[in-house]
Amino acid sequence: MPTLHALCRAVSPAMLDCELSFIGREPIDLALANTQHNAYVKALRALNVEVVELPAEAALPDSVFVEDTVLLFDELAVMTRPGAQSRRAEVASIEAAFSAHREIIARIFEPGTLDGGDVLQIGKRVFVGLSQRSNQAAIEQLSACLTPFGYQVIAVPMQDCLHLKSAVTALSDDTVLINPDWVDVDYFKDYQQIYVAKSEPHAANLVRIALTASTSSASDMESILMPANFPETEVLIRAAGFALHTVDVSEFQKAEGAVTCCSVLFYV
Ligand code: GLY
């Protein structure tokens, strides 16, 4: 049976120079960021995820946010072309890491730009945020890559946040956690919806750990990893019956990251 793996990359010593789009710059405690990253990796391992760790990229400030560089499907990998010029060089080493795991490697090419943070896969549906980082050209390229494998690619307008997964992520195959101020909830009308607490607009980003590739009848194999600083939203998720684990990612939040960004999940 395929097992769940996560690719992570250590924090760049240059993270203080990260890209910021919708939040202001605050001092980042690099030592604390390293401690938090270690705790994040430990939490994944405690949830039975096989973690592969890459060394830090000293010259690439945002390179801890590996999610933006590649999309992993069971059938293929799609190497992205990140929307921020400063992030394009992150892709090469990730492609090298994944070439052993997927025979088919597709690529987003100019004029397409795509960040993995804008891509939310739920079953055979692939929602892609039309954001400051990801454009229509990339969505069309992605659709051409995925349609032969039976996926439906759906472009989703959004506003006021960096990535689609800042605004919505999946708790399960039939439930999403969503901030209705940042994305039109009608795009997700086929799913049960839990809204983030009004006072916690950034709370919608969480990692769904589904230990088996076919998850619909395996709820005991599922858990959720979310940031520790959204207590009101945490209560709502627990009340809906989801098993939840929290990690402190304050230093990554200052870099406009969150929990999904720090790993790429895939089955081997
Ligand atoms: N700092 C995360 C990003 O802008 O991609």
GROMACS .gro file of C-alpha atoms and ligand atoms in nm:
model
  273
    1MET     CA    1   0.000   0.000   0.000
    2PRO     CA    2   0.139   0.350  -0.082
    3THR     CA    3   0.265   0.536   0.224
    4LEU     CA    4   0.251   0.907   0.288
    5HIS     CA    5   0.578   1.096   0.255
    6ALA     CA    6   0.661   1.462   0.308
    7LEU     CA    7   0.945   1.654   0.152
    8CYS     CA    8   1.072   1.940   0.370
    9ARG     CA    9   1.367   2.174   0.344
   10ALA     CA   10   1.556   2.337   0.629
   11VAL     CA   11   1.516   2.710   0.692
   12SER     CA   12   1.734   2.936   0.479
   13PRO     CA   13   1.961   3.168   0.679
   14ALA     CA   14   1.840   3.435   0.434
   15MET     CA   15   1.473   3.397   0.536
   16LEU     CA   16   1.471   3.750   0.680
   17ASP     CA   17   1.476   3.872   0.317
   18CYS     CA   18   1.166   3.673   0.220
   19GLU     CA   19   0.898   3.798  -0.017
   20LEU     CA   20   0.602   3.969   0.150
   21SER     CA   21   0.282   4.068  -0.030
   22PHE     CA   22  -0.011   4.118   0.207
   23ILE     CA   23   0.159   4.162   0.546
   24GLY     CA   24   0.419   4.403   0.679
   25ARG     CA   25   0.775   4.309   0.765
   26GLU     CA   26   0.845   4.214   1.128
   27PRO     CA   27   1.168   4.085   1.281
   28ILE     CA   28   1.203   3.709   1.236
   29ASP     CA   29   1.386   3.510   1.501
   30LEU     CA   30   1.590   3.270   1.288
   31ALA     CA   31   1.688   3.045   1.579
   32LEU     CA   32   1.322   3.014   1.676
   33ALA     CA   33   1.230   2.947   1.312
   34ASN     CA   34   1.476   2.656   1.311
   35THR     CA   35   1.331   2.522   1.636
   36GLN     CA   36   0.978   2.552   1.498
   37HIS     CA   37   1.077   2.379   1.176
   38ASN     CA   38   1.228   2.090   1.370
   39ALA     CA   39   0.906   2.065   1.572
   40TYR     CA   40   0.701   2.068   1.250
   41VAL     CA   41   0.905   1.780   1.108
   42LYS     CA   42   0.876   1.595   1.439
   43ALA     CA   43   0.498   1.642   1.438
   44LEU     CA   44   0.473   1.496   1.087
   45ARG     CA   45   0.682   1.197   1.194
   46ALA     CA   46   0.466   1.150   1.505
   47LEU     CA   47   0.168   1.129   1.270
   48ASN     CA   48   0.342   0.846   1.081
   49VAL     CA   49   0.449   1.053   0.781
   50GLU     CA   50   0.783   0.951   0.628
   51VAL     CA   51   0.974   1.280   0.611
   52VAL     CA   52   1.254   1.345   0.361
   53GLU     CA   53   1.459   1.652   0.457
   54LEU     CA   54   1.666   1.858   0.214
   55PRO     CA   55   1.946   2.088   0.330
   56ALA     CA   56   1.889   2.463   0.346
   57GLU     CA   57   1.939   2.680   0.038
   58ALA     CA   58   2.150   2.962   0.178
   59ALA     CA   59   2.083   3.207  -0.106
   60LEU     CA   60   1.707   3.149  -0.144
   61PRO     CA   61   1.511   3.327   0.132
   62ASP     CA   62   1.173   3.154   0.079
   63SER     CA   63   1.307   2.807   0.004
   64VAL     CA   64   1.169   2.650   0.323
   65PHE     CA   65   0.827   2.689   0.157
   66VAL     CA   66   0.875   2.385  -0.065
   67GLU     CA   67   0.505   2.350  -0.141
   68ASP     CA   68   0.525   2.627  -0.399
   69THR     CA   69   0.774   2.449  -0.624
   70VAL     CA   70   0.600   2.126  -0.722
   71LEU     CA   71   0.258   1.961  -0.747
   72LEU     CA   72   0.257   1.590  -0.675
   73PHE     CA   73  -0.014   1.371  -0.818
   74ASP     CA   74  -0.020   0.993  -0.808
   75GLU     CA   75   0.049   0.981  -1.181
   76LEU     CA   76   0.297   1.267  -1.228
   77ALA     CA   77   0.483   1.562  -1.084
   78VAL     CA   78   0.433   1.914  -1.217
   79MET     CA   79   0.723   2.150  -1.156
   80THR     CA   80   0.589   2.499  -1.105
   81ARG     CA   81   0.719   2.835  -1.222
   82PRO     CA   82   0.680   3.049  -0.907
   83GLY     CA   83   0.524   3.390  -0.950
   84ALA     CA   84   0.799   3.570  -0.760
   85GLN     CA   85   1.119   3.596  -0.965
   86SER     CA   86   1.327   3.549  -0.647
   87ARG     CA   87   1.174   3.204  -0.600
   88ARG     CA   88   1.228   3.050  -0.946
   89ALA     CA   89   1.567   2.903  -0.855
   90GLU     CA   90   1.406   2.694  -0.580
   91VAL     CA   91   1.261   2.452  -0.832
   92ALA     CA   92   1.575   2.278  -0.964
   93SER     CA   93   1.680   2.099  -0.645
   94ILE     CA   94   1.320   1.995  -0.576
   95GLU     CA   95   1.296   1.843  -0.925
   96ALA     CA   96   1.614   1.649  -0.857
   97ALA     CA   97   1.461   1.517  -0.535
   98PHE     CA   98   1.140   1.406  -0.704
   99SER     CA   99   1.270   1.258  -1.025
  100ALA     CA  100   1.315   0.925  -0.845
  101HIS     CA  101   0.949   0.921  -0.734
  102ARG     CA  102   0.756   1.006  -1.050
  103GLU     CA  103   0.825   0.885  -1.405
  104ILE     CA  104   0.630   1.168  -1.562
  105ILE     CA  105   0.756   1.519  -1.485
  106ALA     CA  106   0.567   1.809  -1.643
  107ARG     CA  107   0.661   2.176  -1.620
  108ILE     CA  108   0.484   2.510  -1.613
  109PHE     CA  109   0.652   2.737  -1.867
  110GLU     CA  110   0.654   3.107  -1.958
  111PRO     CA  111   0.422   3.301  -1.963
  112GLY     CA  112   0.267   3.075  -1.699
  113THR     CA  113   0.337   3.139  -1.333
  114LEU     CA  114   0.214   2.908  -1.061
  115ASP     CA  115   0.279   2.870  -0.687
  116GLY     CA  116   0.185   2.538  -0.530
  117GLY     CA  117   0.019   2.732  -0.249
  118ASP     CA  118  -0.250   2.825  -0.500
  119VAL     CA  119  -0.336   2.463  -0.578
  120LEU     CA  120  -0.589   2.272  -0.370
  121GLN     CA  121  -0.651   1.912  -0.477
  122ILE     CA  122  -0.960   1.738  -0.345
  123GLY     CA  123  -0.993   1.400  -0.511
  124LYS     CA  124  -1.000   1.450  -0.887
  125ARG     CA  125  -1.077   1.821  -0.855
  126VAL     CA  126  -0.788   2.064  -0.864
  127PHE     CA  127  -0.879   2.419  -0.758
  128VAL     CA  128  -0.627   2.686  -0.860
  129GLY     CA  129  -0.630   3.040  -0.721
  130LEU     CA  130  -0.597   3.326  -0.967
  131SER     CA  131  -0.365   3.517  -0.739
  132GLN     CA  132  -0.078   3.765  -0.760
  133ARG     CA  133   0.145   3.458  -0.814
  134SER     CA  134  -0.057   3.224  -1.037
  135ASN     CA  135  -0.206   3.318  -1.373
  136GLN     CA  136  -0.452   3.196  -1.634
  137ALA     CA  137  -0.175   3.076  -1.868
  138ALA     CA  138  -0.045   2.841  -1.598
  139ILE     CA  139  -0.395   2.715  -1.523
  140GLU     CA  140  -0.442   2.627  -1.891
  141GLN     CA  141  -0.105   2.449  -1.898
  142LEU     CA  142  -0.192   2.260  -1.580
  143SER     CA  143  -0.528   2.161  -1.720
  144ALA     CA  144  -0.358   2.021  -2.033
  145CYS     CA  145  -0.125   1.814  -1.809
  146LEU     CA  146  -0.396   1.679  -1.580
  147THR     CA  147  -0.705   1.630  -1.799
  148PRO     CA  148  -0.566   1.309  -1.958
  149PHE     CA  149  -0.549   1.161  -1.607
  150GLY     CA  150  -0.912   1.244  -1.531
  151TYR     CA  151  -0.859   1.558  -1.320
  152GLN     CA  152  -1.075   1.868  -1.350
  153VAL     CA  153  -0.886   2.197  -1.308
  154ILE     CA  154  -1.099   2.484  -1.175
  155ALA     CA  155  -0.978   2.846  -1.171
  156VAL     CA  156  -1.084   3.032  -0.855
  157PRO     CA  157  -1.075   3.413  -0.825
  158MET     CA  158  -0.960   3.533  -0.483
  159GLN     CA  159  -0.854   3.848  -0.305
  160ASP     CA  160  -0.667   3.997  -0.009
  161CYS     CA  161  -0.436   3.702   0.059
  162LEU     CA  162  -0.126   3.544  -0.090
  163HIS     CA  163  -0.241   3.200  -0.195
  164LEU     CA  164  -0.565   3.007  -0.246
  165LYS     CA  165  -0.462   2.783   0.044
  166SER     CA  166  -0.441   3.093   0.265
  167ALA     CA  167  -0.817   3.112   0.211
  168VAL     CA  168  -0.931   2.750   0.193
  169THR     CA  169  -0.799   2.399   0.258
  170ALA     CA  170  -0.962   2.057   0.284
  171LEU     CA  171  -1.032   1.887   0.615
  172SER     CA  172  -1.149   1.574   0.435
  173ASP     CA  173  -1.279   1.472   0.094
  174ASP     CA  174  -1.612   1.638   0.173
  175THR     CA  175  -1.535   1.927   0.411
  176VAL     CA  176  -1.336   2.248   0.365
  177LEU     CA  177  -1.218   2.514   0.608
  178ILE     CA  178  -1.268   2.852   0.444
  179ASN     CA  179  -1.239   3.227   0.491
  180PRO     CA  180  -1.543   3.364   0.303
  181ASP     CA  181  -1.390   3.713   0.285
  182TRP     CA  182  -1.100   3.595   0.069
  183VAL     CA  183  -1.266   3.351  -0.170
  184ASP     CA  184  -1.616   3.298  -0.309
  185VAL     CA  185  -1.764   3.009  -0.112
  186ASP     CA  186  -1.983   2.912  -0.410
  187TYR     CA  187  -1.679   2.754  -0.574
  188PHE     CA  188  -1.686   2.504  -0.288
  189LYS     CA  189  -2.063   2.453  -0.272
  190ASP     CA  190  -2.028   2.076  -0.318
  191TYR     CA  191  -1.848   2.052   0.018
  192GLN     CA  192  -1.952   2.105   0.376
  193GLN     CA  193  -1.796   2.432   0.483
  194ILE     CA  194  -1.653   2.540   0.816
  195TYR     CA  195  -1.579   2.912   0.828
  196VAL     CA  196  -1.270   3.035   1.013
  197ALA     CA  197  -1.343   3.245   1.322
  198LYS     CA  198  -1.393   3.607   1.218
  199SER     CA  199  -1.106   3.716   1.446
  200GLU     CA  200  -0.868   3.461   1.284
  201PRO     CA  201  -0.865   3.535   0.909
  202HIS     CA  202  -0.539   3.345   0.854
  203ALA     CA  203  -0.665   3.023   1.013
  204ALA     CA  204  -0.782   2.845   0.697
  205ASN     CA  205  -0.442   2.696   0.617
  206LEU     CA  206  -0.403   2.347   0.758
  207VAL     CA  207  -0.238   2.022   0.652
  208ARG     CA  208  -0.460   1.721   0.604
  209ILE     CA  209  -0.268   1.407   0.687
  210ALA     CA  210  -0.435   1.119   0.506
  211LEU     CA  211  -0.215   0.816   0.557
  212THR     CA  212  -0.366   0.617   0.274
  213ALA     CA  213  -0.418   0.740  -0.080
  214SER     CA  214  -0.779   0.620  -0.075
  215THR     CA  215  -0.913   0.790   0.234
  216SER     CA  216  -1.291   0.793   0.214
  217SER     CA  217  -1.341   0.494   0.445
  218ALA     CA  218  -1.035   0.536   0.663
  219SER     CA  219  -1.115   0.817   0.906
  220ASP     CA  220  -0.891   0.659   1.170
  221MET     CA  221  -0.601   0.714   0.931
  222GLU     CA  222  -0.664   1.089   0.909
  223SER     CA  223  -0.552   1.384   1.114
  224ILE     CA  224  -0.509   1.757   1.079
  225LEU     CA  225  -0.204   1.973   1.150
  226MET     CA  226  -0.271   2.341   1.209
  227PRO     CA  227  -0.100   2.647   1.360
  228ALA     CA  228  -0.127   2.680   1.737
  229ASN     CA  229  -0.242   3.042   1.741
  230PHE     CA  230  -0.598   3.008   1.612
  231PRO     CA  231  -0.784   2.879   1.920
  232GLU     CA  232  -1.135   2.981   1.814
  233THR     CA  233  -1.109   2.806   1.477
  234GLU     CA  234  -0.947   2.508   1.649
  235VAL     CA  235  -1.258   2.470   1.866
  236LEU     CA  236  -1.479   2.470   1.554
  237ILE     CA  237  -1.271   2.200   1.385
  238ARG     CA  238  -1.260   1.980   1.694
  239ALA     CA  239  -1.637   2.021   1.737
  240ALA     CA  240  -1.682   1.889   1.382
  241GLY     CA  241  -1.503   1.570   1.492
  242PHE     CA  242  -1.160   1.605   1.335
  243ALA     CA  243  -0.845   1.481   1.509
  244LEU     CA  244  -0.624   1.786   1.539
  245HIS     CA  245  -0.261   1.857   1.625
  246THR     CA  246  -0.111   2.203   1.654
  247VAL     CA  247   0.236   2.343   1.590
  248ASP     CA  248   0.377   2.687   1.660
  249VAL     CA  249   0.474   2.846   1.328
  250SER     CA  250   0.489   3.211   1.433
  251GLU     CA  251   0.817   3.280   1.253
  252PHE     CA  252   0.688   3.131   0.927
  253GLN     CA  253   0.370   3.335   0.956
  254LYS     CA  254   0.589   3.649   0.970
  255ALA     CA  255   0.735   3.530   0.638
  256GLU     CA  256   0.379   3.497   0.499
  257GLY     CA  257   0.394   3.122   0.526
  258ALA     CA  258   0.190   2.872   0.721
  259VAL     CA  259   0.169   2.498   0.769
  260THR     CA  260   0.099   2.370   0.417
  261CYS     CA  261   0.391   2.566   0.269
  262CYS     CA  262   0.657   2.382   0.467
  263SER     CA  263   0.603   2.040   0.310
  264VAL     CA  264   0.505   1.861  -0.008
  265LEU     CA  265   0.300   1.553   0.068
  266PHE     CA  266   0.311   1.257  -0.168
  267TYR     CA  267   0.254   0.883  -0.174
  268VAL     CA  268   0.521   0.628  -0.260
  269GLY     N1  269   0.718   3.463   0.170
  269GLY     C1  270   0.642   3.368   0.104
  269GLY     C2  271   0.618   3.407  -0.036
  269GLY     O1  272   0.599   3.526  -0.059
  269GLY     O2  273   0.617   3.329  -0.125
   0.00000   0.00000   0.00000
